[in-house]
Backbone as JSON, one array per atom type, in Angstrom:
{
  "sequence": "XXXXXXXXXXXXXXXXXXXXXXXXXXXXXXXXXXXXXXXXXXXXXXXXXXXXXXXXXXXXXXXXXXXXXXXXXXXXXXXXXXXXXXXXXXXXXXXXXXXXXXXXXXXXXXXXXXXXX",
  "N": [[107.35, 103.41, 100.96], [109.03, 103.05, 97.89], [110.72, 100.91, 95.68], [112.29, 101.15, 92.68], [112.98, 101.15, 89.12], [115.51, 103.38, 88.07], [115.07, 106.72, 86.83], [115.62, 109.21, 84.28], [115.13, 111.74, 85.39], [115.82, 111.28, 88.03], [118.55, 111.31, 88.2], [120.18, 113.69, 88.94], [119.72, 113.81, 91.77], [120.57, 111.26, 92.5], [123.29, 111.4, 91.77], [124.13, 113.36, 93.57], [123.76, 112.02, 95.99], [125.47, 109.78, 95.68], [127.89, 111.17, 95.42], [128.08, 112.32, 97.95], [128.61, 110.07, 99.61], [130.94, 109.16, 98.38], [132.74, 111.25, 98.88], [133.17, 110.83, 101.53], [134.66, 108.61, 101.43], [133.48, 106.13, 101.33], [132.43, 104.85, 99.09], [133.33, 104.41, 95.63], [133.88, 107.28, 93.56], [131.47, 108.57, 91.18], [130.93, 110.03, 88.1], [128.49, 112.45, 87.12], [127.77, 112.35, 84.42], [128.41, 109.72, 83.82], [126.52, 108.38, 85.34], [124.16, 109.21, 84.08], [124.62, 107.94, 81.59], [124.46, 105.27, 82.3], [121.99, 104.87, 83.42], [119.99, 102.96, 83.14], [120.94, 100.8, 84.49], [120.5, 101.21, 87.14], [118.73, 101.23, 90.29], [116.35, 102.8, 92.45], [115.4, 103.92, 95.72], [112.57, 105.39, 96.98], [110.65, 107.72, 98.8], [107.75, 109.49, 99.16], [108.5, 111.27, 97.1], [111.14, 111.76, 97.72], [114.48, 110.83, 97.31], [115.88, 108.07, 98.77], [117.83, 106.16, 98.57], [120.12, 104.33, 96.42], [121.42, 102.17, 93.83], [123.48, 100.18, 91.64], [123.63, 97.7, 89.01], [126.13, 96.2, 87.39], [127.12, 94.63, 84.5], [129.72, 92.41, 84.23], [130.81, 90.27, 82.85], [129.92, 87.39, 80.86], [128.87, 85.71, 82.76], [128.74, 87.07, 85.16], [128.01, 89.76, 87.39], [128.24, 92.97, 89.01], [127.33, 94.56, 92.01], [127.15, 97.96, 92.45], [127.92, 101.13, 93.95], [126.0, 101.23, 96.02], [123.97, 102.9, 98.14], [122.45, 104.41, 100.99], [120.62, 107.01, 102.46], [121.86, 108.36, 105.52], [119.94, 108.83, 107.61], [117.93, 107.05, 107.01], [118.97, 104.56, 107.19], [119.08, 101.17, 108.3], [116.46, 100.52, 108.01], [115.77, 98.63, 106.19], [116.06, 99.4, 103.58], [118.45, 99.25, 102.05], [118.63, 96.47, 101.88], [116.34, 95.99, 100.35], [117.04, 97.29, 97.96], [119.23, 95.72, 97.15], [117.88, 93.28, 96.8], [116.19, 93.94, 94.62], [118.11, 94.41, 92.65], [119.24, 91.88, 92.5], [117.09, 90.41, 91.5], [116.97, 91.53, 88.96], [119.45, 90.61, 88.0], [118.93, 87.86, 87.96], [116.91, 87.79, 86.03], [118.43, 88.3, 83.83], [119.81, 86.0, 83.63], [122.23, 85.75, 85.02], [124.57, 84.04, 86.78], [126.29, 84.73, 88.87], [126.83, 87.25, 91.25], [128.68, 89.89, 92.43], [130.07, 91.95, 95.05], [132.17, 94.5, 95.61], [133.31, 95.92, 98.38], [133.36, 98.25, 101.13], [131.89, 97.67, 103.23], [131.54, 94.9, 104.2], [130.1, 93.34, 106.05], [127.39, 94.02, 105.75], [126.75, 92.96, 103.19], [127.33, 90.27, 103.65], [125.24, 89.62, 105.36], [123.24, 89.66, 103.5], [123.51, 87.35, 102.16], [125.75, 87.08, 100.59], [129.07, 85.82, 100.03]],
  "CA": [[108.57, 103.49, 100.2], [109.0, 102.32, 96.62], [111.98, 100.63, 95.01], [111.94, 101.11, 91.27], [114.0, 101.46, 88.14], [115.84, 104.8, 88.04], [114.65, 107.51, 85.67], [116.52, 110.34, 83.97], [114.88, 112.82, 86.36], [116.43, 110.92, 89.31], [120.01, 111.33, 88.13], [120.84, 114.69, 89.79], [119.66, 113.41, 93.18], [121.44, 110.08, 92.63], [124.67, 111.87, 91.72], [124.4, 114.02, 94.83], [123.86, 111.0, 97.03], [126.7, 109.04, 95.44], [129.0, 112.07, 95.73], [128.12, 112.46, 99.42], [129.29, 108.9, 100.16], [132.28, 109.11, 97.8], [133.57, 112.22, 99.59], [133.49, 110.24, 102.84], [135.5, 107.45, 101.17], [132.73, 104.88, 101.52], [132.28, 104.24, 97.77], [134.1, 105.09, 94.58], [133.12, 108.37, 92.93], [130.86, 108.38, 89.86], [130.58, 111.3, 87.47], [127.08, 112.53, 86.77], [127.57, 111.89, 83.04], [128.43, 108.25, 83.85], [125.23, 107.93, 85.86], [123.21, 109.37, 82.97], [124.88, 106.93, 80.56], [124.15, 103.93, 82.81], [120.79, 104.99, 84.25], [119.2, 101.72, 83.06], [121.53, 99.83, 85.41], [120.27, 101.68, 88.5], [117.43, 101.24, 90.96], [116.29, 103.8, 93.51], [114.39, 103.83, 96.76], [111.96, 106.72, 97.06], [109.47, 107.89, 99.64], [107.12, 110.81, 99.05], [109.27, 112.1, 96.2], [112.52, 111.95, 98.19], [115.38, 109.71, 97.06], [116.48, 107.58, 100.02], [118.96, 105.29, 98.28], [120.25, 103.88, 95.04], [122.49, 101.22, 93.57], [123.5, 99.75, 90.25], [124.08, 96.36, 88.66], [126.99, 96.33, 86.21], [127.51, 93.33, 83.94], [131.17, 92.33, 84.06], [131.13, 89.21, 81.9], [128.74, 86.6, 80.51], [128.34, 84.99, 83.92], [128.99, 87.8, 86.4], [127.69, 91.18, 87.52], [128.68, 93.58, 90.27], [126.52, 95.63, 92.61], [128.01, 99.13, 92.67], [127.38, 102.42, 94.42], [124.81, 101.02, 96.85], [123.98, 103.86, 99.24], [121.18, 104.79, 101.61], [120.85, 108.19, 103.3], [122.08, 107.92, 106.9], [118.74, 108.86, 108.45], [117.04, 105.96, 106.63], [119.66, 103.29, 107.32], [118.51, 100.27, 109.29], [115.02, 100.38, 107.75], [115.57, 97.63, 105.16], [116.14, 99.98, 102.23], [119.58, 98.63, 101.37], [118.23, 95.09, 101.59], [115.4, 96.05, 99.24], [117.78, 97.63, 96.75], [119.97, 94.52, 96.75], [116.9, 92.3, 96.29], [115.76, 94.37, 93.28], [119.23, 94.19, 91.73], [119.38, 90.43, 92.32], [116.02, 90.0, 90.58], [117.42, 91.92, 87.63], [120.52, 89.67, 87.6], [118.28, 86.59, 87.64], [116.22, 87.97, 84.75], [119.47, 88.27, 82.8], [120.47, 84.7, 83.75], [123.59, 85.91, 85.53], [124.66, 83.15, 87.94], [127.14, 85.27, 89.93], [126.8, 88.69, 91.53], [129.67, 90.22, 93.44], [130.08, 93.3, 95.58], [133.45, 94.92, 96.16], [132.73, 96.86, 99.32], [133.99, 98.58, 102.41], [130.89, 97.28, 104.24], [131.29, 93.49, 103.93], [129.1, 92.76, 106.95], [126.06, 94.21, 105.15], [126.57, 92.0, 102.1], [127.28, 88.94, 104.25], [123.86, 89.44, 105.86], [122.37, 89.5, 102.34], [123.78, 86.05, 101.57], [127.01, 87.06, 99.85], [130.18, 85.22, 100.77]],
  "C": [[108.45, 102.59, 98.97], [110.42, 102.11, 96.13], [111.63, 100.39, 93.55], [113.16, 101.37, 90.41], [114.26, 102.98, 88.15], [115.36, 105.44, 86.74], [115.65, 108.65, 85.46], [116.35, 111.46, 85.0], [115.51, 112.54, 87.73], [117.92, 111.2, 89.35], [120.65, 112.45, 88.97], [120.84, 114.32, 91.27], [120.55, 112.19, 93.43], [122.91, 110.51, 92.67], [125.05, 112.57, 93.02], [124.59, 113.04, 95.97], [125.16, 110.2, 96.89], [127.91, 109.9, 95.8], [129.17, 112.23, 97.24], [128.89, 111.29, 100.05], [130.7, 108.77, 99.62], [133.22, 110.07, 98.52], [133.99, 111.7, 100.95], [134.35, 108.98, 102.67], [134.8, 106.12, 101.32], [132.47, 104.14, 100.22], [133.18, 104.99, 96.8], [133.26, 106.2, 93.95], [132.57, 107.96, 91.56], [130.51, 109.76, 89.31], [129.11, 111.29, 87.08], [126.84, 112.06, 85.34], [127.62, 110.36, 82.95], [127.11, 107.7, 84.37], [124.15, 108.09, 84.79], [123.38, 108.24, 81.94], [124.49, 105.52, 80.99], [122.85, 103.89, 83.59], [119.94, 103.71, 84.22], [119.74, 100.63, 83.97], [121.18, 100.12, 86.87], [118.84, 101.44, 88.97], [117.51, 102.28, 92.07], [115.22, 103.42, 94.52], [113.88, 105.24, 96.99], [110.78, 106.68, 98.02], [109.0, 109.33, 99.53], [107.98, 111.77, 98.22], [110.71, 112.33, 96.6], [113.32, 110.68, 97.94], [116.06, 109.32, 98.37], [117.7, 106.7, 99.78], [118.99, 104.91, 96.82], [121.38, 102.86, 94.95], [122.4, 100.77, 92.13], [124.0, 98.32, 90.12], [124.84, 96.47, 87.34], [127.39, 94.93, 85.74], [129.01, 93.37, 83.65], [131.58, 91.34, 82.98], [129.86, 88.41, 81.68], [128.1, 85.93, 81.72], [128.47, 85.75, 85.23], [128.6, 89.27, 86.29], [128.17, 91.66, 88.88], [127.65, 94.6, 90.73], [127.48, 96.75, 92.95], [127.21, 100.28, 93.24], [126.08, 102.26, 95.2], [124.9, 101.95, 98.06], [122.55, 104.13, 99.71], [121.47, 105.98, 102.52], [120.96, 107.75, 104.75], [120.82, 107.86, 107.77], [117.74, 107.76, 108.12], [117.72, 104.59, 106.72], [119.04, 102.48, 108.45], [117.02, 100.02, 109.1], [114.74, 99.37, 106.64], [115.68, 98.15, 103.74], [117.29, 99.37, 101.44], [119.27, 97.2, 100.98], [117.27, 95.04, 100.4], [116.07, 96.39, 97.93], [118.56, 96.42, 96.24], [119.02, 93.49, 96.16], [116.46, 92.66, 94.88], [116.88, 94.13, 92.27], [119.45, 92.7, 91.48], [118.29, 89.87, 91.41], [116.43, 90.33, 89.15], [118.51, 90.98, 87.12], [119.92, 88.33, 87.21], [117.56, 86.66, 86.3], [117.2, 87.9, 83.58], [120.23, 86.95, 82.79], [121.94, 84.82, 84.14], [123.73, 85.08, 86.8], [125.46, 83.72, 89.11], [126.97, 86.78, 90.03], [127.78, 88.94, 92.65], [129.45, 91.65, 93.93], [131.46, 93.56, 96.17], [133.13, 96.1, 97.08], [133.61, 97.13, 100.52], [133.05, 98.25, 103.57], [130.55, 95.79, 104.05], [130.21, 92.87, 104.82], [127.68, 92.91, 106.41], [125.81, 93.15, 104.09], [126.57, 90.56, 102.61], [125.88, 88.64, 104.77], [122.88, 89.24, 104.71], [122.63, 88.18, 101.61], [125.03, 85.98, 100.71], [128.08, 86.37, 100.7], [131.49, 85.44, 100.02]]
}
């Protein structure tokens, strides 16, 4: 499995995955055009050409960013993919010298295990 920066070609699969979780009420919906416009904010997890998860880091202010739309396909949950996506987004936040990263989530236990409080 590889965690990498999202590419334009990933956007349709990302939008489908985000929509799948949004329809279940687990995350907020994102329009495909918004994902295209913010593709540089996203990372993806991929194995053998299949998108397994994605998430984005949105800068909110000079000292704060938010992890948004973090999702992993159900059949790949529990394999460390979400943890890897968060780690990649946190590295990006550190590279930008952002001292605070928040996550507004319906799955607080996951983020607590990642060191959020």
